[in-house]
PDB file of C-alpha atoms in Angstrom:
ATOM      1  CA  VAL A 831     -29.689  14.207 -58.949  1.00  0.00           C
ATOM      2  CA  ALA A 832     -30.871  12.024 -56.112  1.00  0.00           C
ATOM      3  CA  GLY A 833     -27.552  10.157 -56.355  1.00  0.00           C
ATOM      4  CA  GLY A 834     -25.488  13.424 -56.081  1.00  0.00           C
ATOM      5  CA  GLY A 835     -27.709  14.680 -53.211  1.00  0.00           C
ATOM      6  CA  GLY A 836     -26.860  11.365 -51.273  1.00  0.00           C
ATOM      7  CA  VAL A 837     -23.087  11.908 -51.935  1.00  0.00           C
ATOM      8  CA  HIS A 838     -23.276  15.607 -50.668  1.00  0.00           C
ATOM      9  CA  LEU A 839     -25.242  14.532 -47.610  1.00  0.00           C
ATOM     10  CA  ALA A 840     -22.384  11.733 -46.847  1.00  0.00           C
ATOM     11  CA  HIS A 841     -19.779  14.110 -47.374  1.00  0.00           C
ATOM     12  CA  GLY A 842     -21.664  16.627 -45.026  1.00  0.00           C
ATOM     13  CA  ALA A 843     -21.932  13.968 -42.265  1.00  0.00           C
ATOM     14  CA  ARG A 844     -18.181  13.212 -42.800  1.00  0.00           C
ATOM     15  CA  GLN A 845     -17.431  16.782 -42.320  1.00  0.00           C
ATOM     16  CA  ARG A 846     -19.587  17.270 -39.279  1.00  0.00           C
ATOM     17  CA  SER A 847     -18.035  13.970 -37.569  1.00  0.00           C
ATOM     18  CA  ALA A 848     -14.490  15.353 -38.369  1.00  0.00           C
ATOM     19  CA  MET A 849     -15.480  18.694 -36.746  1.00  0.00           C
ATOM     20  CA  GLU A 850     -16.749  16.962 -33.851  1.00  0.00           C
ATOM     21  CA  ASP A 851     -13.882  14.826 -33.469  1.00  0.00           C
ATOM     22  CA  GLU A 852     -11.472  17.990 -33.536  1.00  0.00           C
ATOM     23  CA  ALA A 853     -13.761  19.674 -30.823  1.00  0.00           C
ATOM     24  CA  MET A 854     -13.479  16.672 -28.565  1.00  0.00           C
ATOM     25  CA  TRP A 855      -9.848  16.275 -28.957  1.00  0.00           C
ATOM     26  CA  LYS A 856      -9.245  20.042 -28.159  1.00  0.00           C
ATOM     27  CA  ALA A 857     -11.715  19.789 -25.082  1.00  0.00           C
ATOM     28  CA  MET A 858      -9.632  16.629 -23.783  1.00  0.00           C
ATOM     29  CA  GLY A 859      -6.498  18.252 -24.522  1.00  0.00           C
ATOM     30  CA  GLY A 860      -7.670  21.315 -22.585  1.00  0.00           C
ATOM     31  CA  VAL A 861      -8.599  18.855 -19.561  1.00  0.00           C
ATOM     32  CA  PHE A 862      -5.349  16.993 -19.583  1.00  0.00           C
ATOM     33  CA  THR A 863      -3.229  20.150 -19.910  1.00  0.00           C
ATOM     34  CA  CYS A 864      -5.107  21.688 -16.650  1.00  0.00           C
ATOM     35  CA  MET A 865      -4.679  18.301 -14.921  1.00  0.00           C
ATOM     36  CA  GLY A 866      -0.970  18.114 -15.842  1.00  0.00           C
ATOM     37  CA  GLY A 867      -0.333  21.778 -14.829  1.00  0.00           C
ATOM     38  CA  LEU A 868      -2.081  21.388 -11.445  1.00  0.00           C
ATOM     39  CA  LEU A 869      -0.074  18.138 -10.602  1.00  0.00           C
ATOM     40  CA  PHE A 870       3.148  20.011 -11.612  1.00  0.00           C
ATOM     41  CA  ALA A 871       2.415  22.978  -9.643  1.00  0.00           C
ATOM     42  CA  SER A 872       1.379  21.016  -6.624  1.00  0.00           C
ATOM     43  CA  SER A 873       4.434  18.706  -6.714  1.00  0.00           C
ATOM     44  CA  LEU A 874       6.794  21.589  -6.368  1.00  0.00           C
ATOM     45  CA  LEU A 875       5.540  22.243  -2.811  1.00  0.00           C
ATOM     46  CA  LEU A 876       6.188  18.506  -1.705  1.00  0.00           C
ATOM     47  CA  THR A 877       8.966  17.721   0.856  1.00  0.00           C
ATOM     48  CA  LYS A 878      10.702  14.201   0.664  1.00  0.00           C
ATOM     49  CA  ASN A 879      10.164  11.913   3.324  1.00  0.00           C
ATOM     50  CA  ALA A 880      13.016  11.923   5.809  1.00  0.00           C
ATOM     51  CA  LYS A 881      12.395   8.184   6.552  1.00  0.00           C
ATOM     52  CA  LYS A 882      13.299   6.156   3.397  1.00  0.00           C
ATOM     53  CA  VAL A 883      11.488   3.019   2.437  1.00  0.00           C
ATOM     54  CA  THR A 884      14.424   0.718   1.829  1.00  0.00           C
ATOM     55  CA  LYS A 885      14.594  -2.028  -0.923  1.00  0.00           C
ATOM     56  CA  ARG A 886      15.520  -4.424   2.038  1.00  0.00           C
ATOM     57  CA  SER A 887      12.209  -3.604   3.870  1.00  0.00           C
ATOM     58  CA  ARG A 888      10.072  -3.492   0.685  1.00  0.00           C
ATOM     59  CA  PRO A 889      10.125  -1.767  -2.751  1.00  0.00           C
ATOM     60  CA  LYS A 890       8.583   1.741  -2.786  1.00  0.00           C
ATOM     61  CA  GLY A 891       4.807   1.695  -3.571  1.00  0.00           C
ATOM     62  CA  MET A 892       4.522  -1.892  -2.457  1.00  0.00           C
ATOM     63  CA  ALA A 893       2.381  -2.972   0.439  1.00  0.00           C
ATOM     64  CA  ALA A 894       4.088  -3.666   3.706  1.00  0.00           C
ATOM     65  CA  ASN A 895       1.626  -6.580   4.205  1.00  0.00           C
ATOM     66  CA  ALA A 896       2.669  -9.755   2.618  1.00  0.00           C
ATOM     67  CA  SER A 897      -0.508 -10.978   1.812  1.00  0.00           C
ATOM     68  CA  LYS A 898      -1.677  -7.757   0.115  1.00  0.00           C
ATOM     69  CA  ARG A 899       1.395  -7.532  -1.706  1.00  0.00           C
ATOM     70  CA  GLU A 900       0.848 -10.863  -3.314  1.00  0.00           C
ATOM     71  CA  GLY A 901      -3.040 -10.142  -3.992  1.00  0.00           C
ATOM     72  CA  GLU A 902      -1.970  -6.790  -5.866  1.00  0.00           C
ATOM     73  CA  ALA A 903       0.527  -8.934  -7.961  1.00  0.00           C
ATOM     74  CA  TYR A 904      -2.030 -11.318  -8.943  1.00  0.00           C
ATOM     75  CA  SER A 905      -4.515  -8.506  -9.801  1.00  0.00           C
ATOM     76  CA  LEU A 906      -1.865  -7.107 -12.322  1.00  0.00           C
ATOM     77  CA  LYS A 907      -0.436 -10.328 -13.675  1.00  0.00           C
ATOM     78  CA  LEU A 908      -4.060 -11.776 -14.253  1.00  0.00           C
ATOM     79  CA  ALA A 909      -4.965  -8.537 -15.988  1.00  0.00           C
ATOM     80  CA  ALA A 910      -2.629  -9.364 -18.659  1.00  0.00           C
ATOM     81  CA  LEU A 911      -4.508 -12.457 -19.687  1.00  0.00           C
ATOM     82  CA  TRP A 912      -7.704 -10.852 -19.968  1.00  0.00           C
ATOM     83  CA  ILE A 913      -6.673  -7.635 -21.610  1.00  0.00           C
ATOM     84  CA  ALA A 914      -4.992  -9.806 -24.383  1.00  0.00           C
ATOM     85  CA  ALA A 915      -8.249 -11.754 -24.804  1.00  0.00           C
ATOM     86  CA  VAL A 916     -10.295  -8.501 -25.288  1.00  0.00           C
ATOM     87  CA  VAL A 917      -7.807  -7.071 -27.531  1.00  0.00           C
ATOM     88  CA  VAL A 918      -8.039 -10.268 -29.996  1.00  0.00           C
ATOM     89  CA  VAL A 919     -11.765 -10.140 -29.673  1.00  0.00           C
ATOM     90  CA  ILE A 920     -11.929  -6.588 -30.732  1.00  0.00           C
ATOM     91  CA  ALA A 921      -9.286  -6.890 -33.267  1.00  0.00           C
ATOM     92  CA  THR A 922     -10.920 -10.120 -35.075  1.00  0.00           C
ATOM     93  CA  GLN A 923     -14.535  -8.818 -34.355  1.00  0.00           C
ATOM     94  CA  ALA A 924     -15.401 -12.321 -32.898  1.00  0.00           C
ATOM     95  CA  TYR A 925     -18.335 -10.706 -31.106  1.00  0.00           C
ATOM     96  CA  GLU A 926     -20.083 -10.499 -34.521  1.00  0.00           C
ATOM     97  CA  TRP A 927     -21.106 -14.155 -34.366  1.00  0.00           C
ATOM     98  CA  TRP A 928     -21.581 -14.450 -30.779  1.00  0.00           C
ATOM     99  CA  GLY A 929     -24.788 -14.785 -29.081  1.00  0.00           C
ATOM    100  CA  PRO A 930     -25.609 -14.253 -25.350  1.00  0.00           C
ATOM    101  CA  THR A 931     -23.618 -17.405 -24.335  1.00  0.00           C
ATOM    102  CA  GLY A 932     -20.508 -16.199 -26.143  1.00  0.00           C
ATOM    103  CA  TYR A 933     -20.716 -12.873 -24.279  1.00  0.00           C
ATOM    104  CA  MET A 934     -21.048 -14.899 -20.855  1.00  0.00           C
ATOM    105  CA  LEU A 935     -18.161 -16.940 -21.711  1.00  0.00           C
ATOM    106  CA  ILE A 936     -15.828 -13.899 -22.318  1.00  0.00           C
ATOM    107  CA  GLY A 937     -17.149 -12.359 -19.198  1.00  0.00           C
ATOM    108  CA  LEU A 938     -16.361 -15.639 -17.028  1.00  0.00           C
ATOM    109  CA  PHE A 939     -12.950 -15.848 -18.727  1.00  0.00           C
ATOM    110  CA  CYS A 940     -11.986 -12.463 -17.417  1.00  0.00           C
ATOM    111  CA  ALA A 941     -13.526 -12.638 -13.898  1.00  0.00           C
ATOM    112  CA  VAL A 942     -13.293 -16.401 -12.760  1.00  0.00           C
ATOM    113  CA  PRO A 943      -9.177 -16.373 -12.637  1.00  0.00           C
ATOM    114  CA  TYR A 944      -9.485 -13.770  -9.801  1.00  0.00           C
ATOM    115  CA  VAL A 945     -11.212 -16.100  -7.589  1.00  0.00           C
ATOM    116  CA  VAL A 946      -9.649 -19.236  -8.689  1.00  0.00           C
ATOM    117  CA  VAL A 947      -5.902 -18.714  -9.537  1.00  0.00           C
ATOM    118  CA  PRO A 948      -4.646 -16.905  -6.229  1.00  0.00           C
ATOM    119  CA  TYR A 949      -6.204 -19.799  -4.219  1.00  0.00           C
ATOM    120  CA  ALA A 950      -4.883 -22.550  -6.532  1.00  0.00           C
ATOM    121  CA  PHE A 951      -1.327 -21.197  -6.487  1.00  0.00           C
ATOM    122  CA  PRO A 952      -0.691 -19.396  -3.217  1.00  0.00           C
ATOM    123  CA  SER A 953       2.815 -18.891  -1.944  1.00  0.00           C
ATOM    124  CA  GLU A 954       4.044 -20.633   0.860  1.00  0.00           C
ATOM    125  CA  GLU A 955       3.515 -17.963   3.158  1.00  0.00           C
ATOM    126  CA  GLU A 956       0.200 -17.267   1.700  1.00  0.00           C
ATOM    127  CA  ALA A 957      -1.184 -20.926   2.083  1.00  0.00           C
ATOM    128  CA  LYS A 958      -0.781 -20.672   5.853  1.00  0.00           C
ATOM    129  CA  ILE A 959      -3.459 -17.873   6.202  1.00  0.00           C
ATOM    130  CA  PRO A 960      -7.024 -18.880   6.320  1.00  0.00           C
ATOM    131  CA  TRP A 961      -8.789 -17.928   3.034  1.00  0.00           C
ATOM    132  CA  ARG A 962     -11.148 -15.455   4.883  1.00  0.00           C
ATOM    133  CA  GLU A 963      -8.148 -13.458   6.166  1.00  0.00           C
ATOM    134  CA  ARG A 964      -6.311 -13.228   2.701  1.00  0.00           C
ATOM    135  CA  TYR A 965      -6.197  -9.734   1.259  1.00  0.00           C
ATOM    136  CA  ILE A 966      -7.263 -11.288  -2.211  1.00  0.00           C
ATOM    137  CA  THR A 967     -10.485 -12.595  -0.362  1.00  0.00           C
ATOM    138  CA  LYS A 968     -11.271  -9.090   0.791  1.00  0.00           C
ATOM    139  CA  ALA A 969     -10.242  -7.451  -2.380  1.00  0.00           C
ATOM    140  CA  ASN A 970     -12.529  -9.880  -4.334  1.00  0.00           C
ATOM    141  CA  VAL A 971     -15.453  -9.217  -1.968  1.00  0.00           C
ATOM    142  CA  TRP A 972     -14.914  -5.515  -1.926  1.00  0.00           C
ATOM    143  CA  ILE A 973     -14.868  -5.193  -5.822  1.00  0.00           C
ATOM    144  CA  ALA A 974     -17.761  -7.712  -6.347  1.00  0.00           C
ATOM    145  CA  ILE A 975     -20.111  -5.581  -4.383  1.00  0.00           C
ATOM    146  CA  PHE A 976     -18.845  -2.167  -5.982  1.00  0.00           C
ATOM    147  CA  SER A 977     -18.876  -3.605  -9.426  1.00  0.00           C
ATOM    148  CA  PHE A 978     -22.374  -5.250  -8.997  1.00  0.00           C
ATOM    149  CA  ILE A 979     -24.079  -2.178  -7.585  1.00  0.00           C
ATOM    150  CA  GLY A 980     -22.139  -0.149 -10.298  1.00  0.00           C
ATOM    151  CA  ASN A 981     -23.674  -2.116 -13.046  1.00  0.00           C
ATOM    152  CA  TYR A 982     -27.208  -2.758 -11.379  1.00  0.00           C
ATOM    153  CA  TRP A 983     -27.796   0.882 -10.554  1.00  0.00           C
ATOM    154  CA  TYR A 984     -25.278   3.464 -12.027  1.00  0.00           C
ATOM    155  CA  THR A 985     -25.558   2.022 -15.646  1.00  0.00           C
ATOM    156  CA  HIS A 986     -29.207   3.580 -15.667  1.00  0.00           C
ATOM    157  CA  TYR A 987     -27.541   7.002 -15.139  1.00  0.00           C
ATOM    158  CA  PHE A 988     -25.535   6.491 -18.242  1.00  0.00           C
ATOM    159  CA  TYR A 989     -28.765   5.503 -19.980  1.00  0.00           C
ATOM    160  CA  ARG A 990     -30.312   8.569 -18.876  1.00  0.00           C
ATOM    161  CA  VAL A 991     -27.928  11.194 -18.650  1.00  0.00           C
ATOM    162  CA  LEU A 992     -25.720  10.224 -21.540  1.00  0.00           C
ATOM    163  CA  LYS A 993     -28.107   8.426 -23.526  1.00  0.00           C
ATOM    164  CA  ALA A 994     -25.838   5.255 -23.748  1.00  0.00           C
ATOM    165  CA  ARG A 995     -27.294   2.064 -24.962  1.00  0.00           C
ATOM    166  CA  TYR A 996     -26.041  -1.643 -25.081  1.00  0.00           C
ATOM    167  CA  THR A 997     -27.386  -2.898 -28.253  1.00  0.00           C
ATOM    168  CA  PHE A 998     -25.937  -6.352 -28.517  1.00  0.00           C
ATOM    169  CA  GLU A 999     -28.115  -9.383 -27.733  1.00  0.00           C
ATOM    170  CA  ALA A1000     -27.094 -10.604 -24.172  1.00  0.00           C
ATOM    171  CA  PHE A1001     -28.638 -12.123 -20.974  1.00  0.00           C
ATOM    172  CA  ARG A1002     -29.565  -9.198 -18.847  1.00  0.00           C
ATOM    173  CA  LEU A1003     -30.160  -8.179 -15.187  1.00  0.00           C
ATOM    174  CA  ASN A1004     -31.994  -4.785 -14.738  1.00  0.00           C
ATOM    175  CA  ASP A1005     -31.508  -4.223 -18.616  1.00  0.00           C
ATOM    176  CA  VAL A1006     -27.688  -4.471 -18.045  1.00  0.00           C
ATOM    177  CA  PRO A1007     -25.872  -7.261 -19.886  1.00  0.00           C
ATOM    178  CA  LEU A1008     -24.844  -9.781 -17.389  1.00  0.00           C
ATOM    179  CA  CYS A1009     -21.404 -10.445 -18.877  1.00  0.00           C
ATOM    180  CA  LEU A1010     -20.622  -6.905 -18.040  1.00  0.00           C
ATOM    181  CA  TYR A1011     -21.151  -7.621 -14.321  1.00  0.00           C
ATOM    182  CA  LEU A1012     -18.277 -10.226 -14.813  1.00  0.00           C
ATOM    183  CA  MET A1013     -15.888  -7.945 -16.940  1.00  0.00           C
ATOM    184  CA  THR A1014     -16.296  -5.151 -14.610  1.00  0.00           C
ATOM    185  CA  HIS A1015     -14.905  -7.338 -11.670  1.00  0.00           C
ATOM    186  CA  ALA A1016     -11.765  -7.929 -13.783  1.00  0.00           C
ATOM    187  CA  TYR A1017     -11.367  -4.391 -14.950  1.00  0.00           C
ATOM    188  CA  PHE A1018     -11.911  -3.066 -11.360  1.00  0.00           C
ATOM    189  CA  MET A1019      -9.486  -5.423  -9.856  1.00  0.00           C
ATOM    190  CA  PHE A1020      -6.869  -4.038 -12.232  1.00  0.00           C
ATOM    191  CA  TYR A1021      -7.606  -0.353 -11.810  1.00  0.00           C
ATOM    192  CA  HIS A1022      -7.534  -0.534  -8.144  1.00  0.00           C
ATOM    193  CA  ALA A1023      -4.328  -2.428  -7.777  1.00  0.00           C
ATOM    194  CA  LEU A1024      -2.569   0.229  -9.787  1.00  0.00           C
ATOM    195  CA  SER A1025      -4.149   3.077  -7.784  1.00  0.00           C
ATOM    196  CA  ASN A1026      -2.952   1.221  -4.545  1.00  0.00           C
ATOM    197  CA  PHE A1027       0.330   1.428  -5.762  1.00  0.00           C
ATOM    198  CA  VAL A1028       0.230   5.189  -6.876  1.00  0.00           C
ATOM    199  CA  ILE A1029      -1.363   6.291  -3.683  1.00  0.00           C
ATOM    200  CA  ARG A1030       1.415   4.101  -1.558  1.00  0.00           C
ATOM    201  CA  TRP A1031       4.158   5.573  -3.661  1.00  0.00           C
ATOM    202  CA  ILE A1032       3.064   9.162  -2.909  1.00  0.00           C
ATOM    203  CA  ARG A1033       2.969   8.348   0.861  1.00  0.00           C
ATOM    204  CA  ASP A1034       6.270   6.490   0.776  1.00  0.00           C
ATOM    205  CA  THR A1035       8.157   9.315  -1.285  1.00  0.00           C
ATOM    206  CA  TYR A1036       6.772  12.534   0.513  1.00  0.00           C
ATOM    207  CA  ALA A1037       6.268  13.868   3.858  1.00  0.00           C
ATOM    208  CA  ALA A1038       2.850  13.925   5.343  1.00  0.00           C
ATOM    209  CA  ASN A1039       1.424  17.534   5.377  1.00  0.00           C
ATOM    210  CA  GLY A1040      -1.316  19.805   3.830  1.00  0.00           C
ATOM    211  CA  PHE A1041       0.591  19.846   0.523  1.00  0.00           C
ATOM    212  CA  ARG A1042       0.921  16.200   0.190  1.00  0.00           C
ATOM    213  CA  HIS A1043      -2.771  15.739   1.006  1.00  0.00           C
ATOM    214  CA  PHE A1044      -3.627  18.310  -1.827  1.00  0.00           C
ATOM    215  CA  PHE A1045      -1.458  16.482  -4.095  1.00  0.00           C
ATOM    216  CA  GLU A1046      -2.520  12.982  -3.419  1.00  0.00           C
ATOM    217  CA  TRP A1047      -6.087  13.980  -3.972  1.00  0.00           C
ATOM    218  CA  SER A1048      -5.324  15.733  -6.988  1.00  0.00           C
ATOM    219  CA  VAL A1049      -3.480  12.603  -8.297  1.00  0.00           C
ATOM    220  CA  ILE A1050      -6.631  10.490  -7.344  1.00  0.00           C
ATOM    221  CA  ALA A1051      -8.953  12.905  -9.239  1.00  0.00           C
ATOM    222  CA  SER A1052      -6.542  12.711 -12.181  1.00  0.00           C
ATOM    223  CA  MET A1053      -6.456   8.990 -12.167  1.00  0.00           C
ATOM    224  CA  SER A1054     -10.232   8.984 -11.923  1.00  0.00           C
ATOM    225  CA  TYR A1055     -10.807  10.938 -14.992  1.00  0.00           C
ATOM    226  CA  THR A1056      -8.029   9.368 -16.926  1.00  0.00           C
ATOM    227  CA  THR A1057      -9.219   5.853 -16.158  1.00  0.00           C
ATOM    228  CA  ALA A1058     -12.684   6.713 -17.307  1.00  0.00           C
ATOM    229  CA  PHE A1059     -11.505   8.295 -20.554  1.00  0.00           C
ATOM    230  CA  GLY A1060      -9.097   5.578 -21.214  1.00  0.00           C
ATOM    231  CA  GLU A1061     -11.925   2.952 -20.826  1.00  0.00           C
ATOM    232  CA  ALA A1062     -14.198   5.089 -22.994  1.00  0.00           C
ATOM    233  CA  LEU A1063     -11.754   5.495 -25.656  1.00  0.00           C
ATOM    234  CA  THR A1064     -10.795   1.648 -25.791  1.00  0.00           C
ATOM    235  CA  ILE A1065     -14.442   0.799 -26.043  1.00  0.00           C
ATOM    236  CA  CYS A1066     -15.140   2.785 -28.848  1.00  0.00           C
ATOM    237  CA  ALA A1067     -14.066   0.059 -31.366  1.00  0.00           C
ATOM    238  CA  PHE A1068     -17.007  -1.780 -29.950  1.00  0.00           C
ATOM    239  CA  PRO A1069     -19.873  -0.982 -32.274  1.00  0.00           C
ATOM    240  CA  TYR A1070     -22.749  -2.085 -29.902  1.00  0.00           C
ATOM    241  CA  TYR A1071     -22.210   0.348 -26.984  1.00  0.00           C
ATOM    242  CA  SER A1072     -23.450   3.709 -28.486  1.00  0.00           C
ATOM    243  CA  PHE A1073     -23.967   7.288 -27.207  1.00  0.00           C
ATOM    244  CA  GLU A1074     -26.341   9.963 -28.520  1.00  0.00           C
ATOM    245  CA  ASP A1075     -23.511  12.630 -28.386  1.00  0.00           C
ATOM    246  CA  ARG A1076     -20.056  10.913 -28.436  1.00  0.00           C
ATOM    247  CA  ASN A1077     -18.251  14.490 -27.618  1.00  0.00           C
ATOM    248  CA  GLN A1078     -20.328  14.754 -24.487  1.00  0.00           C
ATOM    249  CA  ALA A1079     -19.762  10.926 -23.833  1.00  0.00           C
ATOM    250  CA  TYR A1080     -16.045  11.602 -23.832  1.00  0.00           C
ATOM    251  CA  VAL A1081     -15.727  15.092 -22.119  1.00  0.00           C
ATOM    252  CA  LEU A1082     -18.699  14.806 -19.568  1.00  0.00           C
ATOM    253  CA  GLY A1083     -18.996  11.201 -19.541  1.00  0.00           C
ATOM    254  CA  SER A1084     -15.563  10.729 -18.359  1.00  0.00           C
ATOM    255  CA  ALA A1085     -15.985  12.949 -15.418  1.00  0.00           C
ATOM    256  CA  PHE A1086     -19.392  11.166 -14.910  1.00  0.00           C
ATOM    257  CA  TYR A1087     -17.733   7.890 -14.751  1.00  0.00           C
ATOM    258  CA  GLY A1088     -14.755   9.259 -12.756  1.00  0.00           C
ATOM    259  CA  ILE A1089     -17.028   9.738  -9.802  1.00  0.00           C
ATOM    260  CA  TYR A1090     -16.856   5.974  -9.235  1.00  0.00           C
ATOM    261  CA  PHE A1091     -13.062   6.114  -8.736  1.00  0.00           C
ATOM    262  CA  LEU A1092     -12.795   9.454  -6.942  1.00  0.00           C
ATOM    263  CA  VAL A1093     -14.660   7.597  -4.118  1.00  0.00           C
ATOM    264  CA  SER A1094     -13.444   3.888  -4.569  1.00  0.00           C
ATOM    265  CA  TYR A1095      -9.762   4.642  -4.907  1.00  0.00           C
ATOM    266  CA  PRO A1096      -9.104   5.898  -1.726  1.00  0.00           C
ATOM    267  CA  MET A1097     -11.758   3.709   0.120  1.00  0.00           C
ATOM    268  CA  PHE A1098     -10.414   0.447  -1.450  1.00  0.00           C
ATOM    269  CA  PHE A1099      -6.704   1.599  -0.637  1.00  0.00           C
ATOM    270  CA  GLN A1100      -7.730   1.221   3.181  1.00  0.00           C
ATOM    271  CA  VAL A1101      -8.387  -2.555   3.109  1.00  0.00           C
ATOM    272  CA  ASP A1102      -5.414  -4.191   5.074  1.00  0.00           C
ATOM    273  CA  GLU A1103      -3.299  -1.131   4.285  1.00  0.00           C
ATOM    274  CA  ASN A1104      -2.518  -0.895   8.153  1.00  0.00           C
ATOM    275  CA  ALA A1105      -1.739  -4.540   8.445  1.00  0.00           C
ATOM    276  CA  LYS A1106       1.924  -5.306   9.110  1.00  0.00           C
ATOM    277  CA  LYS A1107       4.007  -8.294   7.841  1.00  0.00           C
ATOM    278  CA  ALA A1108       2.288 -10.738  10.216  1.00  0.00           C
ATOM    279  CA  ILE A1109      -1.273 -11.024   8.787  1.00  0.00           C
ATOM    280  CA  LYS A1110      -2.723 -11.458  12.341  1.00  0.00           C
ATOM    281  CA  SER A1111      -2.140  -7.811  12.960  1.00  0.00           C
ATOM    282  CA  SER A1112      -4.924  -6.712  10.681  1.00  0.00           C
ATOM    283  CA  HIS A1113      -8.036  -5.941  12.170  1.00  0.00           C
ATOM    284  CA  TYR A1114      -9.650  -5.459   8.618  1.00  0.00           C
ATOM    285  CA  SER A1115     -12.383  -8.386   8.649  1.00  0.00           C
ATOM    286  CA  ILE A1116     -14.679  -9.526   5.892  1.00  0.00           C
ATOM    287  CA  GLN A1117     -17.489  -7.682   7.635  1.00  0.00           C
ATOM    288  CA  ASP A1118     -15.363  -4.357   7.654  1.00  0.00           C
ATOM    289  CA  THR A1119     -14.762  -4.980   3.650  1.00  0.00           C
ATOM    290  CA  ILE A1120     -18.554  -5.274   3.132  1.00  0.00           C
ATOM    291  CA  VAL A1121     -19.514  -2.276   5.043  1.00  0.00           C
ATOM    292  CA  SER A1122     -16.521  -0.186   3.113  1.00  0.00           C
ATOM    293  CA  ALA A1123     -17.826  -1.402  -0.199  1.00  0.00           C
ATOM    294  CA  LEU A1124     -21.447  -0.577   0.543  1.00  0.00           C
ATOM    295  CA  ALA A1125     -20.378   2.758   2.179  1.00  0.00           C
ATOM    296  CA  ALA A1126     -18.415   3.623  -1.066  1.00  0.00           C
ATOM    297  CA  SER A1127     -21.261   2.397  -3.384  1.00  0.00           C
ATOM    298  CA  MET A1128     -23.885   4.666  -1.610  1.00  0.00           C
ATOM    299  CA  ALA A1129     -21.627   7.767  -1.665  1.00  0.00           C
ATOM    300  CA  VAL A1130     -20.998   7.290  -5.655  1.00  0.00           C
ATOM    301  CA  LEU A1131     -24.808   6.798  -6.028  1.00  0.00           C
ATOM    302  CA  CYS A1132     -25.515  10.139  -4.201  1.00  0.00           C
ATOM    303  CA  LEU A1133     -22.920  11.942  -6.297  1.00  0.00           C
ATOM    304  CA  LEU A1134     -24.228  10.650  -9.549  1.00  0.00           C
ATOM    305  CA  ASP A1135     -27.561  11.690  -8.640  1.00  0.00           C
ATOM    306  CA  PHE A1136     -26.501  15.140  -7.448  1.00  0.00           C
ATOM    307  CA  VAL A1137     -25.135  15.578 -11.099  1.00  0.00           C
ATOM    308  CA  ARG A1138     -28.242  14.352 -12.650  1.00  0.00           C
ATOM    309  CA  LEU A1139     -30.443  16.784 -10.580  1.00  0.00           C
ATOM    310  CA  SER A1140     -28.069  19.632 -11.531  1.00  0.00           C
ATOM    311  CA  MET A1141     -28.612  18.817 -15.244  1.00  0.00           C
ATOM    312  CA  GLY A1142     -32.252  18.616 -14.598  1.00  0.00           C
ATOM    313  CA  VAL A1143     -32.537  15.152 -16.009  1.00  0.00           C
ATOM    314  CA  GLU A1144     -35.528  12.927 -15.155  1.00  0.00           C
ATOM    315  CA  LEU A1145     -34.359   9.359 -14.023  1.00  0.00           C
ATOM    316  CA  PHE A1146     -37.622   7.448 -13.853  1.00  0.00           C
ATOM    317  CA  ALA A1147     -39.384   8.543 -17.003  1.00  0.00           C
ATOM    318  CA  ALA A1148     -39.612   6.204 -19.918  1.00  0.00           C
ATOM    319  CA  TYR A1149     -36.525   5.946 -22.117  1.00  0.00           C
TER     320      TYR A1149
END
């Protein structure tokens, strides 16, 4: 009888899990349908740019500034390397025999190429630019600040609001695995290079007016939510990152995480965006980059806290 009861309990648990998954996918389907409908409707109001970007000047969506164009290209190319490594790790479950050192090594493998490869193999034009003035330097500084603050501070909002937990053995700073500080740098360099291209493509393609501004912000909001949901979906294969309520983690958690990018995508886009082909025409210094990253980080922190307060969640009580 006890054995039969256990079977019934297991069957009931599987049924509940299947129902929760079905509810989650229905909710996500509704969210993405609404986003798609908004983007389609607002795109009908857009007017094409009278002044076209020609292939001779630059491909549409690519940066006008050569250093920024090269930095974004490196951000995308290096992503292929670490994405392949993460896929292999998840597929082979290599993390099962790793200790804290193993996690640190994979974090370093993902992040270090961004601060080594672009400087080791610059183009002839890029090599003439002092390293402090190169776009890739500013991009690395901006993302390093934003990703550090995100891990150090924002992760605790996930711990508190979404009841998230990292349960693997790792070296930690402020109860956040150190390897995640490194991996976030790689993830965010990739995400923001993509968002730069999308924002620039919209501006290259459509005339500047209120409709374009609305469409651009709708795209940024949609990209933010999609980025967050995509990361949550891919990390679900990793068993040592858990949520109390997986449905809430996907639907609400994606909106919560998407706040990061709702702020960071447009602010990061401004770094060297107005620089012309000659790098010296850029007045966006390292100091400007630091201030921008800190401002974005504070804006995100405030928005996350507003959400926490609206939900009546206590931040500083014991977990």
